[in-house]
Amino acid sequence: QVQLVESGGGLVQPGGSLRLSCAASGRIFRINNMGWHRQAPGKERELVATITSGGSTDYADSAKGRFTISRDNAKNTVYLQMNSLKPEDTAVYCCNADLVSLGGFSDYWGQGTQVTVSS
């Protein structure tokens, strides 16, 4: 069974930084694209950043210049470094991974980690 588990969320003051991690575990043969998404209260989920297996990245306009997505393929882990955080970044952040496992190809999601930016 494949699982994605996020960590690193918490409470931070405006202007601060956080680093989120998302580790995939289970009988995984290959991970293709990985991504971070967020959902604020009363809002739809939005894509924050994606990264391919080769390291190519893409960002939402709201994340460009402040957030950096990276991955460690040996650890099946994707990271999101968030700098210059703003109150509007407050949301539950979830990761996803398009991967091939014992069960075939599928898209898996983590449960999410809360990020709160407040003074």
PDB file of C-alpha atoms in Angstrom:
ATOM      1  CA  GLN A   1       0.000   0.000   0.000  1.00  0.00           C
ATOM      2  CA  VAL A   2       1.340   3.405  -0.989  1.00  0.00           C
ATOM      3  CA  GLN A   3       1.207   6.294   1.441  1.00  0.00           C
ATOM      4  CA  LEU A   4       2.190   9.946   1.217  1.00  0.00           C
ATOM      5  CA  VAL A   5       2.860  11.671   4.519  1.00  0.00           C
ATOM      6  CA  GLU A   6       3.444  15.408   4.843  1.00  0.00           C
ATOM      7  CA  SER A   7       5.295  17.137   7.644  1.00  0.00           C
ATOM      8  CA  GLY A   8       6.723  20.528   8.485  1.00  0.00           C
ATOM      9  CA  GLY A   9       3.607  22.646   8.795  1.00  0.00           C
ATOM     10  CA  GLY A  10       2.950  24.963  11.691  1.00  0.00           C
ATOM     11  CA  LEU A  11       2.456  28.521  12.834  1.00  0.00           C
ATOM     12  CA  VAL A  12       4.827  31.165  11.493  1.00  0.00           C
ATOM     13  CA  GLN A  13       4.886  34.944  11.541  1.00  0.00           C
ATOM     14  CA  PRO A  14       4.520  36.956   8.342  1.00  0.00           C
ATOM     15  CA  GLY A  15       7.850  37.117   6.560  1.00  0.00           C
ATOM     16  CA  GLY A  16       8.964  33.823   8.046  1.00  0.00           C
ATOM     17  CA  SER A  17       9.858  30.525   6.418  1.00  0.00           C
ATOM     18  CA  LEU A  18       8.763  26.918   6.556  1.00  0.00           C
ATOM     19  CA  ARG A  19       9.951  23.779   4.825  1.00  0.00           C
ATOM     20  CA  LEU A  20       7.373  21.123   4.054  1.00  0.00           C
ATOM     21  CA  SER A  21       8.263  17.520   3.338  1.00  0.00           C
ATOM     22  CA  CYS A  22       6.232  14.748   1.761  1.00  0.00           C
ATOM     23  CA  ALA A  23       7.527  11.194   1.845  1.00  0.00           C
ATOM     24  CA  ALA A  24       6.076   8.415  -0.266  1.00  0.00           C
ATOM     25  CA  SER A  25       6.327   4.862   1.016  1.00  0.00           C
ATOM     26  CA  GLY A  26       5.244   1.407  -0.106  1.00  0.00           C
ATOM     27  CA  ARG A  27       5.984  -0.826  -3.070  1.00  0.00           C
ATOM     28  CA  ILE A  28       6.857   2.003  -5.444  1.00  0.00           C
ATOM     29  CA  PHE A  29       8.581   1.299  -8.748  1.00  0.00           C
ATOM     30  CA  ARG A  30       8.715   4.806 -10.174  1.00  0.00           C
ATOM     31  CA  ILE A  31       7.492   8.292  -9.273  1.00  0.00           C
ATOM     32  CA  ASN A  32       6.784  10.676 -12.132  1.00  0.00           C
ATOM     33  CA  ASN A  33       5.439  14.142 -11.327  1.00  0.00           C
ATOM     34  CA  MET A  34       5.064  15.325  -7.752  1.00  0.00           C
ATOM     35  CA  GLY A  35       3.307  18.423  -6.575  1.00  0.00           C
ATOM     36  CA  TRP A  36       2.114  20.621  -3.759  1.00  0.00           C
ATOM     37  CA  HIS A  37      -1.400  21.994  -3.505  1.00  0.00           C
ATOM     38  CA  ARG A  38      -3.187  24.062  -0.910  1.00  0.00           C
ATOM     39  CA  GLN A  39      -6.696  24.769   0.214  1.00  0.00           C
ATOM     40  CA  ALA A  40      -7.669  27.698   2.368  1.00  0.00           C
ATOM     41  CA  PRO A  41     -10.956  27.794   4.305  1.00  0.00           C
ATOM     42  CA  GLY A  42     -13.842  28.555   1.991  1.00  0.00           C
ATOM     43  CA  LYS A  43     -11.677  28.382  -1.109  1.00  0.00           C
ATOM     44  CA  GLU A  44     -11.030  25.807  -3.789  1.00  0.00           C
ATOM     45  CA  ARG A  45      -7.862  23.765  -3.805  1.00  0.00           C
ATOM     46  CA  GLU A  46      -5.120  25.357  -5.862  1.00  0.00           C
ATOM     47  CA  LEU A  47      -1.910  24.056  -7.340  1.00  0.00           C
ATOM     48  CA  VAL A  48       1.184  25.587  -5.772  1.00  0.00           C
ATOM     49  CA  ALA A  49       4.096  23.889  -7.509  1.00  0.00           C
ATOM     50  CA  THR A  50       5.035  20.780  -9.462  1.00  0.00           C
ATOM     51  CA  ILE A  51       8.251  18.966 -10.223  1.00  0.00           C
ATOM     52  CA  THR A  52       8.975  16.255 -12.763  1.00  0.00           C
ATOM     53  CA  SER A  53      11.172  13.235 -12.214  1.00  0.00           C
ATOM     54  CA  GLY A  54      13.901  15.082 -14.077  1.00  0.00           C
ATOM     55  CA  GLY A  55      13.660  18.132 -11.856  1.00  0.00           C
ATOM     56  CA  SER A  56      11.720  20.537 -14.067  1.00  0.00           C
ATOM     57  CA  THR A  57       9.540  22.809 -11.963  1.00  0.00           C
ATOM     58  CA  ASP A  58       6.479  24.961 -12.382  1.00  0.00           C
ATOM     59  CA  TYR A  59       4.864  27.389  -9.956  1.00  0.00           C
ATOM     60  CA  ALA A  60       1.638  29.220  -9.410  1.00  0.00           C
ATOM     61  CA  ASP A  61       2.033  32.962  -9.791  1.00  0.00           C
ATOM     62  CA  SER A  62       1.422  33.352  -6.055  1.00  0.00           C
ATOM     63  CA  ALA A  63       4.416  31.102  -5.313  1.00  0.00           C
ATOM     64  CA  LYS A  64       6.948  32.388  -7.823  1.00  0.00           C
ATOM     65  CA  GLY A  65       9.981  33.967  -6.239  1.00  0.00           C
ATOM     66  CA  ARG A  66       9.033  32.855  -2.725  1.00  0.00           C
ATOM     67  CA  PHE A  67       8.564  29.080  -2.835  1.00  0.00           C
ATOM     68  CA  THR A  68      10.948  26.404  -4.096  1.00  0.00           C
ATOM     69  CA  ILE A  69       9.936  22.832  -4.842  1.00  0.00           C
ATOM     70  CA  SER A  70      12.571  20.114  -4.869  1.00  0.00           C
ATOM     71  CA  ARG A  71      12.758  16.353  -4.572  1.00  0.00           C
ATOM     72  CA  ASP A  72      15.044  13.574  -3.464  1.00  0.00           C
ATOM     73  CA  ASN A  73      14.346  10.621  -5.728  1.00  0.00           C
ATOM     74  CA  ALA A  74      16.399   8.259  -3.580  1.00  0.00           C
ATOM     75  CA  LYS A  75      14.112   9.036  -0.638  1.00  0.00           C
ATOM     76  CA  ASN A  76      10.859   9.318  -2.642  1.00  0.00           C
ATOM     77  CA  THR A  77      10.419  12.699  -1.008  1.00  0.00           C
ATOM     78  CA  VAL A  78       9.321  16.103  -2.280  1.00  0.00           C
ATOM     79  CA  TYR A  79       9.955  19.359  -0.436  1.00  0.00           C
ATOM     80  CA  LEU A  80       8.477  22.830  -0.497  1.00  0.00           C
ATOM     81  CA  GLN A  81      10.636  25.628   0.861  1.00  0.00           C
ATOM     82  CA  MET A  82       8.415  28.598   1.596  1.00  0.00           C
ATOM     83  CA  ASN A  83       9.966  31.984   2.274  1.00  0.00           C
ATOM     84  CA  SER A  84       8.520  35.450   2.833  1.00  0.00           C
ATOM     85  CA  LEU A  85       5.266  33.912   3.981  1.00  0.00           C
ATOM     86  CA  LYS A  86       2.118  36.003   3.964  1.00  0.00           C
ATOM     87  CA  PRO A  87      -1.163  35.596   5.864  1.00  0.00           C
ATOM     88  CA  GLU A  88      -2.821  34.656   2.581  1.00  0.00           C
ATOM     89  CA  ASP A  89      -0.560  31.601   2.403  1.00  0.00           C
ATOM     90  CA  THR A  90      -2.501  30.136   5.319  1.00  0.00           C
ATOM     91  CA  ALA A  91      -3.981  26.839   4.153  1.00  0.00           C
ATOM     92  CA  VAL A  92      -3.783  23.076   4.366  1.00  0.00           C
ATOM     93  CA  TYR A  93      -0.946  21.990   2.104  1.00  0.00           C
ATOM     94  CA  CYS A  94      -1.152  18.583   0.440  1.00  0.00           C
ATOM     95  CA  CYS A  95       1.272  16.736  -1.784  1.00  0.00           C
ATOM     96  CA  ASN A  96       0.519  14.379  -4.622  1.00  0.00           C
ATOM     97  CA  ALA A  97       2.549  11.923  -6.647  1.00  0.00           C
ATOM     98  CA  ASP A  98       1.890  10.250  -9.983  1.00  0.00           C
ATOM     99  CA  LEU A  99       3.560   6.919  -9.545  1.00  0.00           C
ATOM    100  CA  VAL A 100       3.804   3.301 -10.551  1.00  0.00           C
ATOM    101  CA  SER A 101       3.426   0.818  -7.735  1.00  0.00           C
ATOM    102  CA  LEU A 102       2.618  -2.827  -7.319  1.00  0.00           C
ATOM    103  CA  GLY A 103      -0.985  -1.849  -8.015  1.00  0.00           C
ATOM    104  CA  GLY A 104      -0.197  -0.085 -11.274  1.00  0.00           C
ATOM    105  CA  PHE A 105      -0.162   3.579 -12.243  1.00  0.00           C
ATOM    106  CA  SER A 106      -2.110   5.989 -10.073  1.00  0.00           C
ATOM    107  CA  ASP A 107      -2.165   9.404  -8.447  1.00  0.00           C
ATOM    108  CA  TYR A 108      -1.733   9.411  -4.688  1.00  0.00           C
ATOM    109  CA  TRP A 109      -2.401  12.202  -2.210  1.00  0.00           C
ATOM    110  CA  GLY A 110      -1.307  12.911   1.315  1.00  0.00           C
ATOM    111  CA  GLN A 111      -3.589  13.975   4.155  1.00  0.00           C
ATOM    112  CA  GLY A 112      -2.189  17.469   4.353  1.00  0.00           C
ATOM    113  CA  THR A 113      -0.379  19.670   6.830  1.00  0.00           C
ATOM    114  CA  GLN A 114      -1.661  22.957   8.208  1.00  0.00           C
ATOM    115  CA  VAL A 115       0.302  26.130   7.558  1.00  0.00           C
ATOM    116  CA  THR A 116      -0.802  29.217   9.464  1.00  0.00           C
ATOM    117  CA  VAL A 117       0.822  32.592   8.866  1.00  0.00           C
ATOM    118  CA  SER A 118      -0.138  35.024  11.569  1.00  0.00           C
ATOM    119  CA  SER A 119       1.365  37.517  13.968  1.00  0.00           C
TER     120      SER A 119
END
